[in-house]
PDB file of C-alpha atoms in Angstrom:
ATOM      1  CA  MET A 297      -6.370  21.170   3.152  1.00  0.00           C
ATOM      2  CA  GLN A 298      -3.903  21.679   0.287  1.00  0.00           C
ATOM      3  CA  ILE A 299      -0.801  19.764  -0.768  1.00  0.00           C
ATOM      4  CA  ASP A 300       2.416  21.801  -0.745  1.00  0.00           C
ATOM      5  CA  VAL A 301       5.408  19.926  -2.152  1.00  0.00           C
ATOM      6  CA  ALA A 302       7.854  22.550  -0.930  1.00  0.00           C
ATOM      7  CA  GLN A 303       6.630  22.186   2.650  1.00  0.00           C
ATOM      8  CA  VAL A 304       6.749  18.375   2.500  1.00  0.00           C
ATOM      9  CA  LEU A 305      10.349  18.498   1.272  1.00  0.00           C
ATOM     10  CA  LYS A 306      11.256  20.961   3.978  1.00  0.00           C
ATOM     11  CA  ALA A 307       9.826  18.636   6.626  1.00  0.00           C
ATOM     12  CA  LYS A 308      11.539  15.519   5.224  1.00  0.00           C
ATOM     13  CA  ALA A 309      14.910  17.204   4.555  1.00  0.00           C
ATOM     14  CA  PRO A 310      15.245  20.046   7.086  1.00  0.00           C
ATOM     15  CA  GLY A 311      18.081  22.466   6.474  1.00  0.00           C
ATOM     16  CA  LYS A 312      18.783  21.212   2.949  1.00  0.00           C
ATOM     17  CA  HIS A 313      18.488  23.405  -0.137  1.00  0.00           C
ATOM     18  CA  ILE A 314      16.180  21.952  -2.777  1.00  0.00           C
ATOM     19  CA  PRO A 315      16.578  23.638  -6.204  1.00  0.00           C
ATOM     20  CA  ARG A 316      13.449  25.367  -7.458  1.00  0.00           C
ATOM     21  CA  TRP A 317      13.428  23.302 -10.658  1.00  0.00           C
ATOM     22  CA  VAL A 318      13.258  20.114  -8.572  1.00  0.00           C
ATOM     23  CA  VAL A 319      10.300  21.469  -6.601  1.00  0.00           C
ATOM     24  CA  ASN A 320       8.506  22.502  -9.794  1.00  0.00           C
ATOM     25  CA  TRP A 321       9.144  19.135 -11.424  1.00  0.00           C
ATOM     26  CA  LEU A 322       7.805  17.328  -8.353  1.00  0.00           C
ATOM     27  CA  LYS A 323       4.702  19.508  -8.390  1.00  0.00           C
ATOM     28  CA  ARG A 324       4.024  18.352 -11.945  1.00  0.00           C
ATOM     29  CA  ILE A 325       4.797  14.681 -11.395  1.00  0.00           C
ATOM     30  CA  ILE A 326       2.493  14.462  -8.370  1.00  0.00           C
ATOM     31  CA  HIS A 327      -0.230  16.543 -10.076  1.00  0.00           C
ATOM     32  CA  GLN A 328      -0.230  19.054  -7.220  1.00  0.00           C
ATOM     33  CA  ASP A 329      -2.611  21.541  -8.872  1.00  0.00           C
ATOM     34  CA  GLU A 330      -5.031  18.807  -9.949  1.00  0.00           C
ATOM     35  CA  MET A 331      -4.997  17.188  -6.531  1.00  0.00           C
ATOM     36  CA  ASN A 332      -5.530  20.498  -4.773  1.00  0.00           C
ATOM     37  CA  ALA A 333      -8.480  21.280  -7.021  1.00  0.00           C
ATOM     38  CA  PHE A 334     -10.027  17.932  -6.109  1.00  0.00           C
ATOM     39  CA  LEU A 335      -9.376  18.536  -2.412  1.00  0.00           C
ATOM     40  CA  ALA A 336     -10.988  21.969  -2.621  1.00  0.00           C
ATOM     41  CA  THR A 337     -14.189  20.638  -4.237  1.00  0.00           C
ATOM     42  CA  HIS A 338     -14.426  17.728  -1.775  1.00  0.00           C
ATOM     43  CA  GLU A 339     -13.619  19.601   1.397  1.00  0.00           C
ATOM     44  CA  GLY A 340     -15.105  17.894   4.435  1.00  0.00           C
ATOM     45  CA  LEU A 341     -14.918  14.364   3.057  1.00  0.00           C
ATOM     46  CA  LYS A 342     -12.678  12.029   4.995  1.00  0.00           C
ATOM     47  CA  ASP A 343     -11.738   8.404   5.494  1.00  0.00           C
ATOM     48  CA  PHE A 344     -13.653   5.962   3.290  1.00  0.00           C
ATOM     49  CA  ASP A 345     -15.948   8.634   1.816  1.00  0.00           C
ATOM     50  CA  PHE A 346     -12.855  10.440   0.542  1.00  0.00           C
ATOM     51  CA  ILE A 347     -11.384   7.206  -0.841  1.00  0.00           C
ATOM     52  CA  ASP A 348     -14.673   6.437  -2.606  1.00  0.00           C
ATOM     53  CA  ALA A 349     -14.688   9.894  -4.240  1.00  0.00           C
ATOM     54  CA  THR A 350     -11.042   9.577  -5.275  1.00  0.00           C
ATOM     55  CA  ILE A 351     -11.541   6.192  -6.941  1.00  0.00           C
ATOM     56  CA  HIS A 352     -14.869   6.834  -8.641  1.00  0.00           C
ATOM     57  CA  GLU A 353     -15.043  10.588  -9.235  1.00  0.00           C
ATOM     58  CA  CYS A 354     -11.443  11.721  -9.591  1.00  0.00           C
ATOM     59  CA  LEU A 355     -10.090   8.637 -11.377  1.00  0.00           C
ATOM     60  CA  GLY A 356     -13.224   6.981 -12.758  1.00  0.00           C
ATOM     61  CA  CYS A 357     -11.984   3.522 -11.773  1.00  0.00           C
ATOM     62  CA  ASP A 358     -13.947   0.517 -10.585  1.00  0.00           C
ATOM     63  CA  ALA A 359     -13.250  -3.039  -9.500  1.00  0.00           C
ATOM     64  CA  THR A 360     -14.736  -6.509  -9.463  1.00  0.00           C
ATOM     65  CA  ILE A 361     -14.315  -8.281  -6.117  1.00  0.00           C
ATOM     66  CA  GLU A 362     -14.219 -12.075  -6.244  1.00  0.00           C
ATOM     67  CA  GLY A 363     -14.453 -14.272  -3.149  1.00  0.00           C
ATOM     68  CA  THR A 364     -16.279 -12.025  -0.658  1.00  0.00           C
ATOM     69  CA  GLU A 365     -18.081 -15.124   0.603  1.00  0.00           C
ATOM     70  CA  LYS A 366     -14.737 -16.274   2.057  1.00  0.00           C
ATOM     71  CA  LEU A 367     -14.663 -13.388   4.523  1.00  0.00           C
ATOM     72  CA  PRO A 368     -15.683 -14.552   8.016  1.00  0.00           C
ATOM     73  CA  GLN A 369     -19.003 -13.265   9.310  1.00  0.00           C
ATOM     74  CA  THR A 370     -17.623 -12.753  12.798  1.00  0.00           C
ATOM     75  CA  LYS A 371     -15.953  -9.475  13.740  1.00  0.00           C
ATOM     76  CA  GLU A 372     -12.708 -11.053  14.923  1.00  0.00           C
ATOM     77  CA  PRO A 373      -9.759  -8.802  13.977  1.00  0.00           C
ATOM     78  CA  LEU A 374      -7.942 -10.067  10.904  1.00  0.00           C
ATOM     79  CA  ILE A 375      -4.745  -9.399   8.985  1.00  0.00           C
ATOM     80  CA  PHE A 376      -5.340  -8.824   5.277  1.00  0.00           C
ATOM     81  CA  VAL A 377      -2.203  -9.309   3.165  1.00  0.00           C
ATOM     82  CA  SER A 378      -1.934  -8.430  -0.503  1.00  0.00           C
ATOM     83  CA  ASN A 379       0.461  -8.090  -3.366  1.00  0.00           C
ATOM     84  CA  HIS A 380       1.143  -4.452  -4.207  1.00  0.00           C
ATOM     85  CA  PRO A 381       1.207  -3.945  -7.988  1.00  0.00           C
ATOM     86  CA  LEU A 382       0.197  -0.258  -8.127  1.00  0.00           C
ATOM     87  CA  GLY A 383       1.671   1.301  -5.010  1.00  0.00           C
ATOM     88  CA  GLY A 384      -1.335   3.345  -3.904  1.00  0.00           C
ATOM     89  CA  LEU A 385      -4.556   2.935  -5.849  1.00  0.00           C
ATOM     90  CA  ASP A 386      -4.602  -0.801  -5.099  1.00  0.00           C
ATOM     91  CA  GLY A 387      -4.492  -0.073  -1.365  1.00  0.00           C
ATOM     92  CA  MET A 388      -7.396   2.368  -1.626  1.00  0.00           C
ATOM     93  CA  ILE A 389      -9.519  -0.070  -3.634  1.00  0.00           C
ATOM     94  CA  ILE A 390      -8.877  -2.926  -1.200  1.00  0.00           C
ATOM     95  CA  ALA A 391      -9.484  -0.734   1.864  1.00  0.00           C
ATOM     96  CA  LEU A 392     -12.783   0.529   0.425  1.00  0.00           C
ATOM     97  CA  MET A 393     -13.827  -3.013  -0.478  1.00  0.00           C
ATOM     98  CA  LEU A 394     -13.159  -4.202   3.085  1.00  0.00           C
ATOM     99  CA  HIS A 395     -15.102  -1.247   4.471  1.00  0.00           C
ATOM    100  CA  GLN A 396     -18.047  -2.102   2.230  1.00  0.00           C
ATOM    101  CA  GLN A 397     -17.913  -5.629   3.645  1.00  0.00           C
ATOM    102  CA  GLY A 398     -18.282  -4.265   7.170  1.00  0.00           C
ATOM    103  CA  ARG A 399     -14.590  -4.163   8.116  1.00  0.00           C
ATOM    104  CA  GLN A 400     -12.698  -1.127   9.441  1.00  0.00           C
ATOM    105  CA  PRO A 401      -9.076  -1.712   8.412  1.00  0.00           C
ATOM    106  CA  LYS A 402      -6.033   0.268   9.397  1.00  0.00           C
ATOM    107  CA  VAL A 403      -3.535   0.378   6.513  1.00  0.00           C
ATOM    108  CA  ILE A 404       0.236   0.191   7.009  1.00  0.00           C
ATOM    109  CA  VAL A 405       1.730   2.778   4.636  1.00  0.00           C
ATOM    110  CA  ASN A 406       4.738   4.904   3.782  1.00  0.00           C
ATOM    111  CA  ASP A 407       4.695   7.887   6.150  1.00  0.00           C
ATOM    112  CA  LEU A 408       4.623  10.303   3.192  1.00  0.00           C
ATOM    113  CA  LEU A 409       0.945   9.439   2.814  1.00  0.00           C
ATOM    114  CA  LEU A 410       0.221  11.108   6.147  1.00  0.00           C
ATOM    115  CA  ASN A 411       0.274  14.345   4.147  1.00  0.00           C
ATOM    116  CA  MET A 412      -3.091  13.231   2.724  1.00  0.00           C
ATOM    117  CA  GLN A 413      -4.933  14.493   5.777  1.00  0.00           C
ATOM    118  CA  PRO A 414      -8.489  13.411   4.784  1.00  0.00           C
ATOM    119  CA  ILE A 415      -7.442   9.747   5.008  1.00  0.00           C
ATOM    120  CA  ALA A 416      -4.499   9.977   7.401  1.00  0.00           C
ATOM    121  CA  GLY A 417      -6.679   8.577  10.183  1.00  0.00           C
ATOM    122  CA  LEU A 418      -6.819   5.233   8.356  1.00  0.00           C
ATOM    123  CA  PHE A 419      -3.050   4.935   8.138  1.00  0.00           C
ATOM    124  CA  VAL A 420      -0.375   3.500  10.375  1.00  0.00           C
ATOM    125  CA  PRO A 421       2.946   4.904   9.109  1.00  0.00           C
ATOM    126  CA  VAL A 422       6.352   3.378   8.521  1.00  0.00           C
ATOM    127  CA  ASN A 423       9.399   5.363   7.451  1.00  0.00           C
ATOM    128  CA  LYS A 424      10.763   4.012   4.160  1.00  0.00           C
ATOM    129  CA  VAL A 425      13.708   6.405   3.836  1.00  0.00           C
ATOM    130  CA  GLY A 426      15.147   6.573   7.338  1.00  0.00           C
ATOM    131  CA  LYS A 427      15.053   5.216  10.855  1.00  0.00           C
ATOM    132  CA  GLN A 428      11.748   4.374  12.474  1.00  0.00           C
ATOM    133  CA  SER A 429      10.771   6.956  15.067  1.00  0.00           C
ATOM    134  CA  ARG A 430       9.639   5.964  18.532  1.00  0.00           C
ATOM    135  CA  ALA A 431       6.274   7.615  17.811  1.00  0.00           C
ATOM    136  CA  TYR A 432       5.733   5.411  14.733  1.00  0.00           C
ATOM    137  CA  ALA A 433       6.686   2.282  16.678  1.00  0.00           C
ATOM    138  CA  GLU A 434       4.247   3.209  19.435  1.00  0.00           C
ATOM    139  CA  THR A 435       1.472   3.844  16.883  1.00  0.00           C
ATOM    140  CA  GLN A 436       2.035   0.414  15.354  1.00  0.00           C
ATOM    141  CA  GLN A 437       2.072  -1.246  18.771  1.00  0.00           C
ATOM    142  CA  ARG A 438      -1.192   0.469  19.691  1.00  0.00           C
ATOM    143  CA  MET A 439      -2.775  -0.666  16.417  1.00  0.00           C
ATOM    144  CA  TRP A 440      -2.090  -4.313  17.249  1.00  0.00           C
ATOM    145  CA  GLU A 441      -3.161  -4.023  20.863  1.00  0.00           C
ATOM    146  CA  GLU A 442      -6.446  -2.268  20.060  1.00  0.00           C
ATOM    147  CA  GLY A 443      -7.617  -5.245  18.031  1.00  0.00           C
ATOM    148  CA  CYS A 444      -8.488  -3.612  14.712  1.00  0.00           C
ATOM    149  CA  ASP A 445      -8.288  -5.132  11.249  1.00  0.00           C
ATOM    150  CA  VAL A 446      -4.945  -4.540   9.539  1.00  0.00           C
ATOM    151  CA  LEU A 447      -4.264  -4.299   5.808  1.00  0.00           C
ATOM    152  CA  THR A 448      -0.596  -4.695   4.964  1.00  0.00           C
ATOM    153  CA  PHE A 449       1.581  -5.179   1.904  1.00  0.00           C
ATOM    154  CA  PRO A 450       4.385  -7.455   3.116  1.00  0.00           C
ATOM    155  CA  ALA A 451       6.763  -6.608   0.271  1.00  0.00           C
ATOM    156  CA  GLY A 452       7.013  -3.100   1.715  1.00  0.00           C
ATOM    157  CA  ALA A 453       7.089  -1.626  -1.803  1.00  0.00           C
ATOM    158  CA  CYS A 454       5.092  -1.950  -4.989  1.00  0.00           C
ATOM    159  CA  SER A 455       5.823  -4.695  -7.501  1.00  0.00           C
ATOM    160  CA  ARG A 456       8.742  -4.627  -9.918  1.00  0.00           C
ATOM    161  CA  LYS A 457       9.655  -6.599 -13.020  1.00  0.00           C
ATOM    162  CA  VAL A 458      11.478  -9.700 -11.780  1.00  0.00           C
ATOM    163  CA  ASN A 459      12.624 -12.368 -14.257  1.00  0.00           C
ATOM    164  CA  GLY A 460      10.340 -10.862 -16.871  1.00  0.00           C
ATOM    165  CA  GLN A 461       7.260 -10.950 -14.623  1.00  0.00           C
ATOM    166  CA  ILE A 462       5.569  -8.131 -12.691  1.00  0.00           C
ATOM    167  CA  GLN A 463       5.612  -9.340  -9.099  1.00  0.00           C
ATOM    168  CA  ASP A 464       6.346  -8.329  -5.535  1.00  0.00           C
ATOM    169  CA  LEU A 465       9.820  -8.445  -4.124  1.00  0.00           C
ATOM    170  CA  GLU A 466      10.448 -10.730  -1.143  1.00  0.00           C
ATOM    171  CA  TRP A 467       7.747 -10.533   1.520  1.00  0.00           C
ATOM    172  CA  LYS A 468       8.892  -9.505   5.002  1.00  0.00           C
ATOM    173  CA  LYS A 469       8.078 -11.913   7.821  1.00  0.00           C
ATOM    174  CA  SER A 470       6.652  -9.379  10.285  1.00  0.00           C
ATOM    175  CA  PHE A 471       3.017 -10.170   9.430  1.00  0.00           C
ATOM    176  CA  ILE A 472       3.622 -13.807  10.363  1.00  0.00           C
ATOM    177  CA  ARG A 473       5.134 -12.769  13.680  1.00  0.00           C
ATOM    178  CA  HIS A 474       2.185 -10.481  14.411  1.00  0.00           C
ATOM    179  CA  ALA A 475      -0.340 -13.156  13.416  1.00  0.00           C
ATOM    180  CA  ILE A 476       1.185 -15.537  15.950  1.00  0.00           C
ATOM    181  CA  GLN A 477       1.713 -12.957  18.683  1.00  0.00           C
ATOM    182  CA  TYR A 478      -1.768 -11.436  18.478  1.00  0.00           C
ATOM    183  CA  LYS A 479      -3.613 -14.598  17.397  1.00  0.00           C
ATOM    184  CA  ARG A 480      -4.814 -13.080  14.127  1.00  0.00           C
ATOM    185  CA  ASN A 481      -5.995 -15.163  11.209  1.00  0.00           C
ATOM    186  CA  ILE A 482      -4.799 -14.034   7.790  1.00  0.00           C
ATOM    187  CA  VAL A 483      -6.862 -13.335   4.680  1.00  0.00           C
ATOM    188  CA  PRO A 484      -4.778 -13.390   1.456  1.00  0.00           C
ATOM    189  CA  ILE A 485      -5.746 -10.989  -1.342  1.00  0.00           C
ATOM    190  CA  TYR A 486      -4.523 -10.866  -4.932  1.00  0.00           C
ATOM    191  CA  PHE A 487      -4.891  -7.614  -6.886  1.00  0.00           C
ATOM    192  CA  GLU A 488      -4.682  -7.741 -10.673  1.00  0.00           C
ATOM    193  CA  GLY A 489      -2.898  -4.741 -12.128  1.00  0.00           C
ATOM    194  CA  THR A 490       0.336  -3.196 -13.386  1.00  0.00           C
ATOM    195  CA  ASN A 491       1.955   0.213 -13.617  1.00  0.00           C
ATOM    196  CA  SER A 492       3.253   1.688 -16.864  1.00  0.00           C
ATOM    197  CA  LYS A 493       6.326   0.396 -18.700  1.00  0.00           C
ATOM    198  CA  ARG A 494       8.046   3.651 -17.754  1.00  0.00           C
ATOM    199  CA  PHE A 495       7.834   2.795 -14.053  1.00  0.00           C
ATOM    200  CA  TYR A 496       9.556  -0.573 -14.476  1.00  0.00           C
ATOM    201  CA  ALA A 497      12.157   0.889 -16.846  1.00  0.00           C
ATOM    202  CA  ILE A 498      13.147   3.520 -14.265  1.00  0.00           C
ATOM    203  CA  ALA A 499      13.418   0.814 -11.597  1.00  0.00           C
ATOM    204  CA  GLN A 500      15.601  -1.387 -13.795  1.00  0.00           C
ATOM    205  CA  TRP A 501      17.936   1.456 -14.804  1.00  0.00           C
ATOM    206  CA  ARG A 502      18.241   2.567 -11.185  1.00  0.00           C
ATOM    207  CA  LYS A 503      19.289  -0.938 -10.224  1.00  0.00           C
ATOM    208  CA  ARG A 504      21.802  -1.191 -13.082  1.00  0.00           C
ATOM    209  CA  LEU A 505      23.359   2.122 -12.060  1.00  0.00           C
ATOM    210  CA  GLY A 506      23.685   0.934  -8.462  1.00  0.00           C
ATOM    211  CA  ILE A 507      21.370   3.616  -7.072  1.00  0.00           C
ATOM    212  CA  HIS A 508      19.774   2.411  -3.836  1.00  0.00           C
ATOM    213  CA  LEU A 509      17.294   5.276  -3.399  1.00  0.00           C
ATOM    214  CA  ASN A 510      13.875   4.209  -4.642  1.00  0.00           C
ATOM    215  CA  ILE A 511      13.542   7.068  -7.143  1.00  0.00           C
ATOM    216  CA  GLU A 512      10.761   5.426  -9.160  1.00  0.00           C
ATOM    217  CA  MET A 513       8.511   5.899  -6.122  1.00  0.00           C
ATOM    218  CA  ILE A 514       8.319   9.583  -7.080  1.00  0.00           C
ATOM    219  CA  THR A 515       6.219   8.665 -10.128  1.00  0.00           C
ATOM    220  CA  LEU A 516       3.566   6.680  -8.223  1.00  0.00           C
ATOM    221  CA  VAL A 517       1.039   9.535  -8.040  1.00  0.00           C
ATOM    222  CA  ASP A 518       1.422  10.027 -11.788  1.00  0.00           C
ATOM    223  CA  GLU A 519       0.920   6.263 -12.210  1.00  0.00           C
ATOM    224  CA  MET A 520      -2.348   6.596 -10.278  1.00  0.00           C
ATOM    225  CA  PHE A 521      -3.572   9.294 -12.675  1.00  0.00           C
ATOM    226  CA  ARG A 522      -2.493   7.155 -15.641  1.00  0.00           C
ATOM    227  CA  ALA A 523      -4.900   4.478 -14.341  1.00  0.00           C
ATOM    228  CA  ARG A 524      -7.926   6.679 -15.021  1.00  0.00           C
ATOM    229  CA  GLY A 525     -10.940   4.761 -16.254  1.00  0.00           C
ATOM    230  CA  LYS A 526      -9.428   1.329 -15.631  1.00  0.00           C
ATOM    231  CA  HIS A 527     -11.264  -1.689 -14.260  1.00  0.00           C
ATOM    232  CA  PHE A 528      -9.496  -3.954 -11.782  1.00  0.00           C
ATOM    233  CA  THR A 529     -10.174  -7.397 -10.332  1.00  0.00           C
ATOM    234  CA  VAL A 530      -9.494  -8.309  -6.715  1.00  0.00           C
ATOM    235  CA  HIS A 531      -9.426 -11.931  -5.523  1.00  0.00           C
ATOM    236  CA  ILE A 532     -10.045 -12.809  -1.866  1.00  0.00           C
ATOM    237  CA  GLY A 533      -8.477 -16.093  -0.808  1.00  0.00           C
ATOM    238  CA  GLN A 534      -9.382 -18.625   1.845  1.00  0.00           C
ATOM    239  CA  MET A 535      -8.615 -17.475   5.378  1.00  0.00           C
ATOM    240  CA  ILE A 536      -5.449 -18.952   6.896  1.00  0.00           C
ATOM    241  CA  PRO A 537      -5.611 -19.701  10.647  1.00  0.00           C
ATOM    242  CA  TYR A 538      -2.668 -18.356  12.650  1.00  0.00           C
ATOM    243  CA  THR A 539      -2.326 -21.788  14.275  1.00  0.00           C
ATOM    244  CA  MET A 540      -0.965 -23.086  10.964  1.00  0.00           C
ATOM    245  CA  PHE A 541       2.263 -21.161  11.480  1.00  0.00           C
ATOM    246  CA  ASP A 542       4.085 -23.754  13.532  1.00  0.00           C
ATOM    247  CA  GLN A 543       7.796 -24.474  13.757  1.00  0.00           C
ATOM    248  CA  SER A 544       7.836 -26.788  10.732  1.00  0.00           C
ATOM    249  CA  ARG A 545       8.928 -23.717   8.765  1.00  0.00           C
ATOM    250  CA  SER A 546      10.794 -20.530   9.650  1.00  0.00           C
ATOM    251  CA  MET A 547       8.815 -17.276   9.650  1.00  0.00           C
ATOM    252  CA  ASN A 548      10.510 -16.287   6.393  1.00  0.00           C
ATOM    253  CA  GLU A 549       9.413 -19.587   4.856  1.00  0.00           C
ATOM    254  CA  TRP A 550       5.848 -19.103   6.096  1.00  0.00           C
ATOM    255  CA  ALA A 551       5.824 -15.589   4.608  1.00  0.00           C
ATOM    256  CA  GLU A 552       6.908 -17.036   1.262  1.00  0.00           C
ATOM    257  CA  TRP A 553       4.244 -19.743   1.588  1.00  0.00           C
ATOM    258  CA  VAL A 554       1.501 -17.119   2.075  1.00  0.00           C
ATOM    259  CA  ARG A 555       2.918 -15.105  -0.824  1.00  0.00           C
ATOM    260  CA  ALA A 556       2.604 -18.191  -3.021  1.00  0.00           C
ATOM    261  CA  ARG A 557      -1.019 -18.612  -1.890  1.00  0.00           C
ATOM    262  CA  VAL A 558      -1.712 -15.039  -3.006  1.00  0.00           C
ATOM    263  CA  TYR A 559      -0.080 -15.485  -6.405  1.00  0.00           C
ATOM    264  CA  ALA A 560      -1.914 -18.774  -6.943  1.00  0.00           C
ATOM    265  CA  HIS A 561      -4.832 -16.576  -8.009  1.00  0.00           C
ATOM    266  CA  ASN A 562      -2.723 -15.305 -10.913  1.00  0.00           C
ATOM    267  CA  LYS A 563      -3.392 -18.354 -13.061  1.00  0.00           C
TER     268      LYS A 563
END
């Protein structure tokens, strides 16, 4: 398996001409040659073995996990919700940590990540730049009905600088609705980490210029490579029973309440 930026662009924007300089720039910013070299030397690895190799061999990162004793010993399906400071590497670290604790999470991700075939089987896609397809909706429905663990990032995007602080944008309420509907308890997770100053500067200038397209997302692979050698800390919070989500608050208010529980670890 090899990554081909030109083919990905062709699939996402059929019939549109993409200038060669744009394709070449994207190849550099996503480290296409470096990623393809890694894929070639790790051919045959998939799922959590591939994630493990990416984190420890390709990037040389590691993490301290605090609070594993709070994870239930039963195999009841759970919803794991986390802040999303890095936009990719954080998801891999959390997913691997859950796997090492005996869980088998499906991860809700941007559909662009389906191009990473060795780990595509762990993903449940959402379309961040267009309408949701019926196939994606059916995949998500099947995920909930099959009773597997789910790891989701309710902000739907990685953290930005808000009021001088690196934090998630507003959390969407869908995880609360699913917790109630499918009787899933929620485990809050807080991931310590930030992207580079460049990432937040691009996001702020985009906003000032009134550009709605999330152009800073293009740099997220480069941000992952900039994290080489870093050590991260992940905090697991106390499980929240789905029965707590009664009508004393709206679903949006409950989502904000859980978000606050996550960020309470940032003290």
